[in-house]
Short mmCIF file of C-alpha atoms in Angstrom, two decimals:
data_model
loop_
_atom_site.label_atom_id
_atom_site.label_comp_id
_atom_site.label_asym_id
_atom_site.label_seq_id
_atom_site.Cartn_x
_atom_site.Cartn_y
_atom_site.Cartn_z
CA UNK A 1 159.37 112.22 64.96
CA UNK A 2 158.14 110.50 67.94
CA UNK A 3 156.16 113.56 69.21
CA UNK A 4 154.60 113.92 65.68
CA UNK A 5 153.54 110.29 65.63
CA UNK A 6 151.94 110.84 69.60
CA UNK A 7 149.91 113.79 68.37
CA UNK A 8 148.96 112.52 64.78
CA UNK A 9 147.41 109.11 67.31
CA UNK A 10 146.18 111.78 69.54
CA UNK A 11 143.41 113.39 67.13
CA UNK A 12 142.73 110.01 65.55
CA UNK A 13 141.92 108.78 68.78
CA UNK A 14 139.77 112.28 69.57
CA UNK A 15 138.44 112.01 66.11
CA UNK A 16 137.03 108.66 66.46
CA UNK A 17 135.92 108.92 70.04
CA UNK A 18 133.85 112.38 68.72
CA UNK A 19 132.51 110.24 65.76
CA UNK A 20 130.87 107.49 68.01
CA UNK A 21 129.46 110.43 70.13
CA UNK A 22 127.72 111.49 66.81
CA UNK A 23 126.69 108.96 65.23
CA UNK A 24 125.36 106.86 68.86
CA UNK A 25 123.76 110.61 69.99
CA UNK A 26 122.47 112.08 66.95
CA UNK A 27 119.86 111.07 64.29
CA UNK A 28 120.90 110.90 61.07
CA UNK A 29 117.71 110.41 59.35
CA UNK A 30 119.22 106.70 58.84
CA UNK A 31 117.55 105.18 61.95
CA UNK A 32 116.86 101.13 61.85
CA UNK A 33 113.96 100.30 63.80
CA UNK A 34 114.84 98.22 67.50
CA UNK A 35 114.93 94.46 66.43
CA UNK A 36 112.97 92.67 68.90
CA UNK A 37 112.90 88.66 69.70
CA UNK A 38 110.00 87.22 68.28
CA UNK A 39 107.68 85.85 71.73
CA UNK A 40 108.17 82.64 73.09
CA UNK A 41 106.24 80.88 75.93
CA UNK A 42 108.60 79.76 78.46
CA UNK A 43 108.72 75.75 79.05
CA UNK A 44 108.14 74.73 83.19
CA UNK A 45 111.71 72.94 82.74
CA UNK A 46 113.39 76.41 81.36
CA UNK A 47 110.95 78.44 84.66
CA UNK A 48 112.31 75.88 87.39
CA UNK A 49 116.09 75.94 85.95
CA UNK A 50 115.87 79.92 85.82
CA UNK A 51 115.10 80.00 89.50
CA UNK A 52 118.25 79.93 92.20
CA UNK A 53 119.85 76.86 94.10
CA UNK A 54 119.10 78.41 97.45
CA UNK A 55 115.54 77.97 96.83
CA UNK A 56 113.80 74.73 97.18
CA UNK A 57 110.05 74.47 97.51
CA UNK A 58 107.17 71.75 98.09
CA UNK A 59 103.37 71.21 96.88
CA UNK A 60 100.37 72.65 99.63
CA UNK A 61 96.96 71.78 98.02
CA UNK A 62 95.65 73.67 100.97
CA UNK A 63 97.30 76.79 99.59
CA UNK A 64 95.01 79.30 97.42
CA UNK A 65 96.41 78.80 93.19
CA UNK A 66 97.75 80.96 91.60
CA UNK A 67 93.79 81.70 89.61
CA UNK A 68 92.55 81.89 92.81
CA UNK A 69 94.33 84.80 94.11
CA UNK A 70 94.34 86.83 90.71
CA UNK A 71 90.71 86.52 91.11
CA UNK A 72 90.70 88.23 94.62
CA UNK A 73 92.87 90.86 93.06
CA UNK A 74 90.22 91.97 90.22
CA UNK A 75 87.23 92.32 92.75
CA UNK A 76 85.56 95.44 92.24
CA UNK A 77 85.63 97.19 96.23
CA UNK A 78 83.43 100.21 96.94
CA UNK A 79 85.45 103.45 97.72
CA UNK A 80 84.78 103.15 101.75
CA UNK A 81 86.38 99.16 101.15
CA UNK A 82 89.50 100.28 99.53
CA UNK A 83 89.84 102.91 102.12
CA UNK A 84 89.47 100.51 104.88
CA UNK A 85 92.18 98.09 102.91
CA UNK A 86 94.46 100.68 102.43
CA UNK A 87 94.42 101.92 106.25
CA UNK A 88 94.54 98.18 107.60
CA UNK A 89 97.91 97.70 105.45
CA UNK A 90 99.57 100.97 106.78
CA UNK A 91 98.81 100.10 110.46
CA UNK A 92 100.36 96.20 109.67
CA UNK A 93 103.17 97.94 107.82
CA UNK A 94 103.74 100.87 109.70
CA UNK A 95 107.82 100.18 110.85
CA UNK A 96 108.61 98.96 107.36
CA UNK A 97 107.23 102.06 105.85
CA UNK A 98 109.25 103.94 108.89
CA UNK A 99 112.32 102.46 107.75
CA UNK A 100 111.68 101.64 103.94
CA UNK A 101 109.21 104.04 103.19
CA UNK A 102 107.67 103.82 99.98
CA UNK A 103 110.26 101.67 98.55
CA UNK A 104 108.23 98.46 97.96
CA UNK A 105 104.91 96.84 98.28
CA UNK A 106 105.08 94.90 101.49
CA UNK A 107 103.89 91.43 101.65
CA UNK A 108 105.08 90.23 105.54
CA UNK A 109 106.19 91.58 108.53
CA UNK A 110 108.04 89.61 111.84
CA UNK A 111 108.61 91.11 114.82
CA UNK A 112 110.98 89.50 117.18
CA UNK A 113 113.65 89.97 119.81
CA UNK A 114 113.82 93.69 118.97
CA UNK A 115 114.24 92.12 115.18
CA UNK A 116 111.95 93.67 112.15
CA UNK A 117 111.85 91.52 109.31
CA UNK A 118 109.84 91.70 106.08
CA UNK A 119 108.69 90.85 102.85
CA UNK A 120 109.00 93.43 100.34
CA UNK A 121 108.40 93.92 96.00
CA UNK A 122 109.29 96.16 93.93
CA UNK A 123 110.55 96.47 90.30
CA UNK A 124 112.86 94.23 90.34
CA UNK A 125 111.01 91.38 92.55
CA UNK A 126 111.16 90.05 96.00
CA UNK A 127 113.12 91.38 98.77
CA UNK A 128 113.83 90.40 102.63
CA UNK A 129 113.40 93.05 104.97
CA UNK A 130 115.73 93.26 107.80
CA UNK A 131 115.89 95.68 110.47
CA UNK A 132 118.65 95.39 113.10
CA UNK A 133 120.16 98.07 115.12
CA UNK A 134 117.50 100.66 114.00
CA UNK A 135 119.51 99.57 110.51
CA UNK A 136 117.70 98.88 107.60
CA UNK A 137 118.92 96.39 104.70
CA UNK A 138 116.91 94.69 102.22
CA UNK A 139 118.40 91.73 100.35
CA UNK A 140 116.94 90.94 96.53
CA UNK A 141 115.91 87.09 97.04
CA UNK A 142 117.04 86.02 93.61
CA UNK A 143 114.34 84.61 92.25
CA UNK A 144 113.54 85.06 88.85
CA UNK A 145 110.69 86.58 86.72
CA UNK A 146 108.55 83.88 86.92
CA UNK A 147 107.90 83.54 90.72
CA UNK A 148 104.63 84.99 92.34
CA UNK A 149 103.85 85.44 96.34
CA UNK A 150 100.64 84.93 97.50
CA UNK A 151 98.73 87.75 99.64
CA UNK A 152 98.51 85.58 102.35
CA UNK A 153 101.53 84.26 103.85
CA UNK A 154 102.90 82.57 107.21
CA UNK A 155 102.76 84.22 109.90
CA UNK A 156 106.10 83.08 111.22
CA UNK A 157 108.28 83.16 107.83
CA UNK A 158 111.73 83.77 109.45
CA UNK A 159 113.69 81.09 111.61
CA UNK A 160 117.10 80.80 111.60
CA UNK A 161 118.73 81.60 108.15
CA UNK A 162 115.45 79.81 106.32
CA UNK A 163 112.91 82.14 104.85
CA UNK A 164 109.12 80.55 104.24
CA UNK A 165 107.16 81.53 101.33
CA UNK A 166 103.83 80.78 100.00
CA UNK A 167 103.53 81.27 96.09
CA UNK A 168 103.71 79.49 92.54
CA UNK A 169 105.99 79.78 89.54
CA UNK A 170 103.95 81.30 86.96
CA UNK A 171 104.58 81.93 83.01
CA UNK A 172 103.81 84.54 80.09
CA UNK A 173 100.31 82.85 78.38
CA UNK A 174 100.31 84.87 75.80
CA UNK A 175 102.31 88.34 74.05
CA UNK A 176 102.13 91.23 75.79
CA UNK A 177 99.29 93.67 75.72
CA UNK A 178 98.56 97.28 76.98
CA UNK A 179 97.42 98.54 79.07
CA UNK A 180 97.50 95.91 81.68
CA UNK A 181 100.18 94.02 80.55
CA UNK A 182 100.65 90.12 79.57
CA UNK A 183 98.26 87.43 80.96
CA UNK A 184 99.77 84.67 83.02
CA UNK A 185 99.37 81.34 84.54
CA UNK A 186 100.58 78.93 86.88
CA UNK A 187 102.69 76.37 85.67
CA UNK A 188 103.44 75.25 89.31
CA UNK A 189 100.96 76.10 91.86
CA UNK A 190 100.27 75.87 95.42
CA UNK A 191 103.88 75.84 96.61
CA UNK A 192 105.62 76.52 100.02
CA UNK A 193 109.58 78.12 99.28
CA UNK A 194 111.86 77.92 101.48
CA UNK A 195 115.00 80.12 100.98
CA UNK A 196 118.33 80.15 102.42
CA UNK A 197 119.28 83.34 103.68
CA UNK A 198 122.77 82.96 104.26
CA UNK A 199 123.10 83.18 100.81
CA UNK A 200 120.77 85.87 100.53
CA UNK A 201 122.47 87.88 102.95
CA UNK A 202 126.26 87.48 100.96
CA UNK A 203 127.19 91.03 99.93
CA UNK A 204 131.13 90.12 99.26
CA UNK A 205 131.76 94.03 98.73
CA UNK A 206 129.99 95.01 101.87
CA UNK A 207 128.37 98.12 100.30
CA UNK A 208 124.21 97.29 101.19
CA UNK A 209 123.64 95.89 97.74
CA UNK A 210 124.11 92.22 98.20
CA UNK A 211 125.19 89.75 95.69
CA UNK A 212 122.80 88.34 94.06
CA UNK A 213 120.81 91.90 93.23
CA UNK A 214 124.11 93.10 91.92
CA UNK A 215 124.47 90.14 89.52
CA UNK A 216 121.03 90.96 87.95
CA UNK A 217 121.50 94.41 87.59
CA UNK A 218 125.17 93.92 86.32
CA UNK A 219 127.02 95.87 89.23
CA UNK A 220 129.99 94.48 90.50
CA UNK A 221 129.42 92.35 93.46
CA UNK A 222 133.51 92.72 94.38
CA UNK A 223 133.32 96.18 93.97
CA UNK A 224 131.87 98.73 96.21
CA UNK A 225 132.10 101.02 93.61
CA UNK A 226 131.54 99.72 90.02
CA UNK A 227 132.20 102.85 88.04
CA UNK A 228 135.18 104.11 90.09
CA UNK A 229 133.77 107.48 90.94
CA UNK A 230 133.97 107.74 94.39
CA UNK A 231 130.97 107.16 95.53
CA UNK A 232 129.33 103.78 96.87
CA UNK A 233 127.21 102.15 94.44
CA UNK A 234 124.42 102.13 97.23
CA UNK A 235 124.17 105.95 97.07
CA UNK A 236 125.34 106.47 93.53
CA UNK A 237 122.92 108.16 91.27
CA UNK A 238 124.65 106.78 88.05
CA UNK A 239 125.97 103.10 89.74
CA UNK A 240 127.32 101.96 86.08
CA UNK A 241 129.17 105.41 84.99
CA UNK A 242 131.08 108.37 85.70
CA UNK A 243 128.93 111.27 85.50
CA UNK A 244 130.29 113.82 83.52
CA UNK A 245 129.29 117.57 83.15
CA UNK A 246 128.65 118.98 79.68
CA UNK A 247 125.98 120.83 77.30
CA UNK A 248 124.07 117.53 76.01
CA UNK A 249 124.95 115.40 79.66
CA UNK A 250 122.67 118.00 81.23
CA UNK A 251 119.84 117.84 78.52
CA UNK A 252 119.80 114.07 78.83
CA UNK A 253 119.86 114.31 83.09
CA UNK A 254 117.19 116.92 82.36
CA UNK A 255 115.20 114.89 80.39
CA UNK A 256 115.20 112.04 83.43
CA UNK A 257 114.34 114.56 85.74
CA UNK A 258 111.39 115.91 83.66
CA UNK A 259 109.33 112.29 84.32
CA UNK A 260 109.97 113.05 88.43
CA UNK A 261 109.49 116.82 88.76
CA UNK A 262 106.93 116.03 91.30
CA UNK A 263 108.76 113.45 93.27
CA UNK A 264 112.20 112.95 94.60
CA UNK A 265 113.51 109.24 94.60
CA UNK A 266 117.03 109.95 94.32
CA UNK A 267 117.02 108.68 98.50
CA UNK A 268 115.13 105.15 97.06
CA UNK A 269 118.46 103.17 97.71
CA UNK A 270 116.67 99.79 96.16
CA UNK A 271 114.71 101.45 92.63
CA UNK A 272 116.14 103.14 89.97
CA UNK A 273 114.66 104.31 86.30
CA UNK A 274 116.58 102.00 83.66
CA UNK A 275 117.33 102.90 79.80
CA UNK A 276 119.18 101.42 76.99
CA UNK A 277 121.49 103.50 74.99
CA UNK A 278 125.26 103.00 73.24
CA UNK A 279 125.22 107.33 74.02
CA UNK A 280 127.96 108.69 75.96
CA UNK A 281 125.98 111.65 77.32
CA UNK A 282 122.82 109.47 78.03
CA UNK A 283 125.62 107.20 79.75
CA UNK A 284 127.12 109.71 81.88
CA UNK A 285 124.14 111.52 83.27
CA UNK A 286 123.67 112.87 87.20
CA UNK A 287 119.74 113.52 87.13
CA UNK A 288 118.91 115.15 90.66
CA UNK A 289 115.63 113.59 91.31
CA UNK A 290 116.05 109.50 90.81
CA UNK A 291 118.70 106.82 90.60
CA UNK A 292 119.49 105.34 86.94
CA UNK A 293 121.14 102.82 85.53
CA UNK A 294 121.76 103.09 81.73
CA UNK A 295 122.92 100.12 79.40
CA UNK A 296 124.25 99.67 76.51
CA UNK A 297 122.19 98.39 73.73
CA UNK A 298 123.31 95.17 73.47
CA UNK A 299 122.53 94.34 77.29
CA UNK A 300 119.02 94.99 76.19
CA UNK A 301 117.99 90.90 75.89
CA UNK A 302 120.50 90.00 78.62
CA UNK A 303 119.19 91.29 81.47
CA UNK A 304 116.73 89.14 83.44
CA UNK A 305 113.40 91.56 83.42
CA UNK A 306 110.95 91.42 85.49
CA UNK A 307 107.65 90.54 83.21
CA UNK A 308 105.30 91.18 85.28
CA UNK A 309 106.30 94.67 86.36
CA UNK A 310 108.14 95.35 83.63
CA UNK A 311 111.57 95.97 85.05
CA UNK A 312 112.55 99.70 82.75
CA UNK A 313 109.51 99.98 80.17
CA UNK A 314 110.47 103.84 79.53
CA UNK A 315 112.50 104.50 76.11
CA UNK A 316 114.31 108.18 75.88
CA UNK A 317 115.96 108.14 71.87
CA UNK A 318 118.72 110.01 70.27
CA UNK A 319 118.57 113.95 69.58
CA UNK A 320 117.60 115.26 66.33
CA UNK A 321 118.71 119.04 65.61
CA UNK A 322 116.78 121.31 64.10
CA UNK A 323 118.41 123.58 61.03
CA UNK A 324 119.33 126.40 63.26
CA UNK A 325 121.14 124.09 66.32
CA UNK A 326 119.30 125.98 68.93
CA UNK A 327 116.16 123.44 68.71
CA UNK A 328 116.94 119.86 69.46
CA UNK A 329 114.03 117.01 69.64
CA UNK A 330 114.23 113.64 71.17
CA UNK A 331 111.62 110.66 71.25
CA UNK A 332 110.28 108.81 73.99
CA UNK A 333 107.56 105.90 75.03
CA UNK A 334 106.65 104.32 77.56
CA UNK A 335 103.36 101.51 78.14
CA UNK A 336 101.32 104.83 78.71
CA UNK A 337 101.98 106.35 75.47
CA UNK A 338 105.07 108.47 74.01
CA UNK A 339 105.53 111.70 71.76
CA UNK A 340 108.89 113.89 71.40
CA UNK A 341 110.13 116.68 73.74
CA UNK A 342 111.47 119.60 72.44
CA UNK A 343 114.62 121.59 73.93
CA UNK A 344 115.73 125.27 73.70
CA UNK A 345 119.36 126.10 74.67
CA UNK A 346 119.43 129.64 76.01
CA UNK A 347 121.58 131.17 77.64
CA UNK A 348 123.28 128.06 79.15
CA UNK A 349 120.23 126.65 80.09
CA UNK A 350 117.90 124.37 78.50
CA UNK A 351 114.00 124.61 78.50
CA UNK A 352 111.67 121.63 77.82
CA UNK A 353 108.57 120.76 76.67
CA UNK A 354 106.95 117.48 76.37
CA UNK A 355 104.59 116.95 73.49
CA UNK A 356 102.61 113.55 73.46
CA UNK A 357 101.53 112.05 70.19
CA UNK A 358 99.97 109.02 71.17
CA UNK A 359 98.80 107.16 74.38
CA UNK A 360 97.81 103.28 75.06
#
């Protein structure tokens, strides 16, 4: 009787496990639209209590604001200026890119006692640059969406375990818009940071991501392996889940790779591609060509996105079979526009095509 009870809880358990696949994977012509929050202008108070304790900061009137250097980034430069720009910042840059590559935007450099430090951004914000040992780290500084560096900063900016900064706290003015995204302001300009990096450095599972990045992309900072695969979370191509290996994993990790056919960022230790989904094959992907880290739905409004970059702006949907089950469609956007791909299973394989039905 036992054994009959065991089984019988068995394919109940199997049953309902393969009808959250379906109905979290599939369409079923029942969709509800994404509920988004309705836009709200962040308050200074709510901007300064977002930001972290190791940060403090002081007014410099003789600073540029926060206008001031938007302005000097919408100048219109002749091709031969640009050109000149572009080949001044890879000579400044050049042992950051060495040992960073094309990882962030670089904003500082320090060279000292055989020491490399930097100033880097990327998706997710503002990262020190450390080089020691011919090793490179980068810690995520912690500071929240609403923080902007200037293009000019000290020339000196590391001493000790104190970081200097030149920058404001800025703010959403208005909703967002395509193409170019939301338009800001200051709502405290002209200020000098100055950031702890003791803190900063903290990585309490010693695997390269340190604490406070792992907090805001919801790895486990006392784990050096949050999904319990195996692999490091620094080199893990799926951080948040155990890839798996099935017909509709593929066409998912396919679908990823489809966006980066041309590139290969799956060696970017510090960016990833991001995407929301409740799916268990979305969830358990291994795409070849660039690190991911999928969510579930609900994490959508928890995470702290970066607004001005716009932290994971591509969507990838549900599949929708066609009649036959050989033809399978699934949705996608982005802030450049979105459509459908179509995918064929033959012989094992699956062959995609994108089809774009509108652009921004």
């Amino acid at each position: 009787m036992k054994i009959f009870y065991s089984s019988l809880l068995l394919i109940l358990l199997f049953s309902c496990k393969q009808y959250y696949i379906e109905k979290n994977c599939f369409e079923d012509g029942k969709e509800k639209n994404n509920k988004y929050k309705e836009f709200k202008i962040d308050s200074q108070e709510e901007i300064l209590r977002a930001n972290p304790s190791h940060l403090r900061f002081i007014i410099n009137k003789e600073l540029k604001t926060y206008d001031e250097e938007s302005k000097d980034d919408r100048v219109f430069r002749s091709e031969s200026e640009s050109r000149k720009r572009i080949e001044k910042y890879n000579k400044k840059f050049t042992d950051l890119r060495k040992n960073f590559g094309e990882q962030f935007f670089y904003k500082n450099i320090q060279k000292e006692n055989n020491n490399i430090y930097g100033i880097g951004e990327n998706q997710f914000g503002y990262w020190f640059l450390e080089v020691k040992n011919n090793t490179p780290n980068a810690y995520y500084l912690g500071l929240s969406n609403f923080t902007y560096f200037n293009n000019v900063q000290p020339e000196n900016f590391v001493s000790g375990n104190r970081l200097l900064a030149y920058g404001s706290f800025i703010r959403i003015s208005e909703s967002w818009g395509y193409p170019f995204g939301p338009k800001k302001e200051a709502v405290k300009d002209q200020l000098v940071f100055e950031i702890n990096l003791d803190l900063v450095r903290k990585d309490s599972d010693k695997d390269r991501f340190n604490d406070l990045f792992e907090k805001l992309i919801l790895l486990n900072p006392n784990s050096a392996d949050t999904d319990n695969d195996g692999i490091s979370d620094f080199i893990d191509i799926n951080p948040l889940y155990k890839s798996e290996k099935s017909k509709f994993t593929d066409l998912y990790s396919q679908v990823v790779d489809h966006d980066y056919q041309n590139f290969d960022f799956s060696k970017n230790n510090y960016s990833f591609a991001g995407y929301f989904s409740d799916c268990d094959y979305f969830q358990k992907i291994n795409p070849t060509l660039v690190k991911v880290l999928i969510y579930p739905e609900k994490e959508r409004f928890n995470l702290k996105s970066d607004y001005r970059l716009g932290m994971f702006p591509d969507y990838i949907g549900k599949i929708k079979k066609d009649r036959d089950d050989k033809k399978f469609f699934i949705n996608y956007g982005s802030g450049a526009g979105g459509g459908f791909i179509e995918a064929i299973y033959e012989n094992g394989k699956w062959i995609l095509s994108k089809q774009s039905t509108y652009a921004i």
